[in-house]
PDB file of C-alpha atoms in Angstrom:
ATOM      1  CA  MET A   1    -106.106  -0.892  75.901  1.00 51.00           C
ATOM      2  CA  ASN A   2    -106.133  -3.153  73.095  1.00 69.00           C
ATOM      3  CA  ALA A   3    -104.284  -6.627  73.516  1.00 77.00           C
ATOM      4  CA  SER A   4    -100.571  -7.382  72.067  1.00 88.00           C
ATOM      5  CA  ILE A   5     -98.003  -9.837  71.865  1.00 93.00           C
ATOM      6  CA  GLY A   6     -94.560 -10.110  71.617  1.00 94.00           C
ATOM      7  CA  ILE A   7     -92.541 -13.284  71.271  1.00 97.00           C
ATOM      8  CA  ASP A   8     -88.538 -13.959  71.390  1.00 96.00           C
ATOM      9  CA  ILE A   9     -86.885 -16.884  71.409  1.00 97.00           C
ATOM     10  CA  VAL A  10     -82.879 -17.545  71.876  1.00 97.00           C
ATOM     11  CA  GLU A  11     -80.190 -20.205  71.260  1.00 96.00           C
ATOM     12  CA  PHE A  12     -78.845 -21.928  75.012  1.00 96.00           C
ATOM     13  CA  GLU A  13     -74.710 -22.240  72.888  1.00 94.00           C
ATOM     14  CA  SER A  14     -75.550 -17.989  72.882  1.00 94.00           C
ATOM     15  CA  ILE A  15     -76.616 -17.502  76.680  1.00 93.00           C
ATOM     16  CA  LYS A  16     -73.831 -20.494  77.501  1.00 90.00           C
ATOM     17  CA  ASP A  17     -71.174 -18.026  76.030  1.00 85.00           C
ATOM     18  CA  LYS A  18     -72.481 -14.502  78.256  1.00 89.00           C
ATOM     19  CA  LEU A  19     -73.006 -17.020  82.148  1.00 90.00           C
ATOM     20  CA  THR A  20     -71.181 -15.034  84.463  1.00 94.00           C
ATOM     21  CA  LYS A  21     -72.118 -13.768  87.260  1.00 95.00           C
ATOM     22  CA  ALA A  22     -72.608 -10.549  86.483  1.00 96.00           C
ATOM     23  CA  PHE A  23     -75.461 -11.134  83.572  1.00 96.00           C
ATOM     24  CA  ILE A  24     -77.138 -13.251  86.188  1.00 97.00           C
ATOM     25  CA  HIS A  25     -77.208 -10.920  88.216  1.00 97.00           C
ATOM     26  CA  ARG A  26     -78.586  -8.006  85.423  1.00 96.00           C
ATOM     27  CA  VAL A  27     -81.261 -10.925  84.279  1.00 97.00           C
ATOM     28  CA  LEU A  28     -82.837 -12.534  87.312  1.00 98.00           C
ATOM     29  CA  SER A  29     -85.495 -10.932  90.664  1.00 97.00           C
ATOM     30  CA  GLU A  30     -83.756 -11.828  93.504  1.00 97.00           C
ATOM     31  CA  GLU A  31     -86.176 -14.233  93.445  1.00 97.00           C
ATOM     32  CA  GLU A  32     -85.267 -15.839  90.328  1.00 98.00           C
ATOM     33  CA  GLN A  33     -81.985 -16.040  91.555  1.00 98.00           C
ATOM     34  CA  ALA A  34     -82.708 -17.733  95.026  1.00 98.00           C
ATOM     35  CA  ILE A  35     -84.882 -20.294  92.063  1.00 97.00           C
ATOM     36  CA  PHE A  36     -81.585 -19.702  89.614  1.00 97.00           C
ATOM     37  CA  TYR A  37     -78.528 -20.184  92.038  1.00 97.00           C
ATOM     38  CA  LYS A  38     -80.736 -24.023  94.020  1.00 97.00           C
ATOM     39  CA  ILE A  39     -80.391 -25.567  90.478  1.00 97.00           C
ATOM     40  CA  LYS A  40     -77.737 -28.569  90.027  1.00 96.00           C
ATOM     41  CA  HIS A  41     -77.584 -29.741  86.606  1.00 95.00           C
ATOM     42  CA  LYS A  42     -75.348 -27.052  84.202  1.00 93.00           C
ATOM     43  CA  GLN A  43     -77.691 -26.948  81.441  1.00 94.00           C
ATOM     44  CA  ARG A  44     -81.321 -26.532  83.541  1.00 95.00           C
ATOM     45  CA  LYS A  45     -79.401 -23.598  84.567  1.00 96.00           C
ATOM     46  CA  ILE A  46     -78.746 -22.581  81.644  1.00 96.00           C
ATOM     47  CA  GLU A  47     -82.109 -23.449  80.027  1.00 96.00           C
ATOM     48  CA  PHE A  48     -83.971 -21.279  82.935  1.00 97.00           C
ATOM     49  CA  ILE A  49     -82.276 -18.814  82.045  1.00 97.00           C
ATOM     50  CA  ALA A  50     -82.450 -18.517  78.989  1.00 97.00           C
ATOM     51  CA  GLY A  51     -86.262 -19.155  78.914  1.00 97.00           C
ATOM     52  CA  ARG A  52     -86.400 -16.259  82.081  1.00 97.00           C
ATOM     53  CA  PHE A  53     -84.385 -13.970  79.059  1.00 97.00           C
ATOM     54  CA  ALA A  54     -86.726 -14.904  76.183  1.00 97.00           C
ATOM     55  CA  ALA A  55     -89.927 -14.405  78.188  1.00 97.00           C
ATOM     56  CA  LYS A  56     -88.431 -10.667  79.390  1.00 95.00           C
ATOM     57  CA  GLU A  57     -87.459  -9.994  75.366  1.00 94.00           C
ATOM     58  CA  ALA A  58     -91.591 -10.834  74.969  1.00 95.00           C
ATOM     59  CA  TYR A  59     -92.586  -8.930  77.669  1.00 92.00           C
ATOM     60  CA  THR A  60     -90.083  -5.503  76.596  1.00 90.00           C
ATOM     61  CA  LYS A  61     -92.011  -6.493  72.611  1.00 90.00           C
ATOM     62  CA  CYS A  62     -94.867  -6.335  73.505  1.00 89.00           C
ATOM     63  CA  TYR A  63     -95.592  -3.826  75.364  1.00 84.00           C
ATOM     64  CA  GLU A  64     -92.773  -1.769  72.824  1.00 78.00           C
ATOM     65  CA  THR A  65     -92.196   0.912  75.449  1.00 72.00           C
ATOM     66  CA  PHE A  66     -92.824   1.751  79.600  1.00 69.00           C
ATOM     67  CA  ASP A  67     -92.855   4.192  81.478  1.00 72.00           C
ATOM     68  CA  ARG A  68     -89.492   4.312  82.465  1.00 74.00           C
ATOM     69  CA  PRO A  69     -86.805   2.356  81.569  1.00 78.00           C
ATOM     70  CA  LEU A  70     -86.817  -1.908  81.801  1.00 82.00           C
ATOM     71  CA  ASN A  71     -85.263  -3.331  83.413  1.00 90.00           C
ATOM     72  CA  PHE A  72     -84.898  -7.243  83.770  1.00 93.00           C
ATOM     73  CA  ASN A  73     -83.847  -8.006  87.401  1.00 94.00           C
ATOM     74  CA  GLN A  74     -87.490  -5.933  88.458  1.00 92.00           C
ATOM     75  CA  VAL A  75     -89.749  -8.207  86.888  1.00 94.00           C
ATOM     76  CA  SER A  76     -89.800 -11.720  87.838  1.00 95.00           C
ATOM     77  CA  ILE A  77     -90.890 -15.123  85.728  1.00 96.00           C
ATOM     78  CA  LEU A  78     -92.061 -17.118  88.594  1.00 96.00           C
ATOM     79  CA  ASN A  79     -94.475 -20.530  88.138  1.00 95.00           C
ATOM     80  CA  LYS A  80     -97.413 -21.727  89.571  1.00 95.00           C
ATOM     81  CA  ASN A  81     -98.006 -24.729  91.443  1.00 94.00           C
ATOM     82  CA  SER A  82     -99.699 -26.265  88.386  1.00 95.00           C
ATOM     83  CA  GLY A  83     -95.429 -25.326  86.489  1.00 93.00           C
ATOM     84  CA  ALA A  84     -97.114 -23.066  84.822  1.00 94.00           C
ATOM     85  CA  PRO A  85     -95.332 -19.962  84.435  1.00 95.00           C
ATOM     86  CA  TYR A  86     -96.448 -15.958  85.701  1.00 93.00           C
ATOM     87  CA  ILE A  87     -95.095 -12.345  84.875  1.00 93.00           C
ATOM     88  CA  LYS A  88     -95.113 -10.769  88.578  1.00 93.00           C
ATOM     89  CA  SER A  89     -93.750  -6.568  87.592  1.00 89.00           C
ATOM     90  CA  ASP A  90     -94.830  -3.912  88.322  1.00 84.00           C
ATOM     91  CA  TYR A  91     -93.920  -1.623  85.665  1.00 83.00           C
ATOM     92  CA  ARG A  92     -97.673  -2.617  84.192  1.00 78.00           C
ATOM     93  CA  PRO A  93     -99.752  -4.688  87.329  1.00 77.00           C
ATOM     94  CA  GLU A  94    -103.390  -4.014  86.072  1.00 76.00           C
ATOM     95  CA  ASP A  95    -102.621  -5.795  82.755  1.00 76.00           C
ATOM     96  CA  CYS A  96    -103.740  -9.290  82.572  1.00 83.00           C
ATOM     97  CA  LEU A  97    -100.597  -9.971  80.806  1.00 89.00           C
ATOM     98  CA  LYS A  98    -100.568 -14.355  79.873  1.00 92.00           C
ATOM     99  CA  ILE A  99     -97.549 -16.272  79.502  1.00 95.00           C
ATOM    100  CA  SER A 100     -96.565 -19.817  77.614  1.00 96.00           C
ATOM    101  CA  ILE A 101     -92.552 -20.592  77.914  1.00 97.00           C
ATOM    102  CA  SER A 102     -91.484 -23.581  75.250  1.00 97.00           C
ATOM    103  CA  HIS A 103     -88.404 -25.677  75.330  1.00 95.00           C
ATOM    104  CA  SER A 104     -86.582 -27.973  72.457  1.00 96.00           C
ATOM    105  CA  LYS A 105     -83.061 -29.351  72.868  1.00 95.00           C
ATOM    106  CA  HIS A 106     -81.547 -26.415  71.238  1.00 96.00           C
ATOM    107  CA  TYR A 107     -83.640 -23.292  71.998  1.00 97.00           C
ATOM    108  CA  VAL A 108     -86.236 -22.206  73.543  1.00 98.00           C
ATOM    109  CA  VAL A 109     -89.345 -19.557  72.941  1.00 98.00           C
ATOM    110  CA  ALA A 110     -91.817 -17.231  74.967  1.00 98.00           C
ATOM    111  CA  VAL A 111     -94.422 -15.565  73.741  1.00 97.00           C
ATOM    112  CA  VAL A 112     -96.486 -12.919  76.561  1.00 95.00           C
ATOM    113  CA  TRP A 113     -99.432 -11.653  75.158  1.00 93.00           C
ATOM    114  CA  LYS A 114    -101.524  -8.371  77.422  1.00 88.00           C
ATOM    115  CA  ALA A 115    -105.785  -9.547  76.663  1.00 76.00           C
ATOM    116  CA  ASP A 116    -108.247  -6.685  76.287  1.00 67.00           C
ATOM    117  CA  ASP A 117    -109.483  -7.319  79.391  1.00 59.00           C
ATOM    118  CA  ALA A 118    -108.854  -9.638  82.791  1.00 50.00           C
ATOM    119  CA  HIS A 119    -112.076 -11.570  82.121  1.00 51.00           C
ATOM    120  CA  ALA A 120    -110.107 -12.811  78.764  1.00 50.00           C
TER     121      ALA A 120
END
């Protein structure tokens, strides 16, 4: 197994223009939608979905290809009790994945990397 990395950056303004029910259902898993619909502040909703979108793009870039077509709504980016994000996916569940998401005023960036082994 080889280590690999994927990175993506998303501008909040581009997500704001796409924030439709169809887009939300295409990008967010059911678990993520449950969180998304509880968020009250519109800007925080944009930040949430933009972060998930960037993380899932980085996830696809990390692997380049999958055995079957990847649907974003079948991958969840969730948070541990500490707040640290993690990926929940059935596409390659045996892999040790690490993820980082960072926001600025106008952008969100996400990095996903696959370690060589489970001890990384």
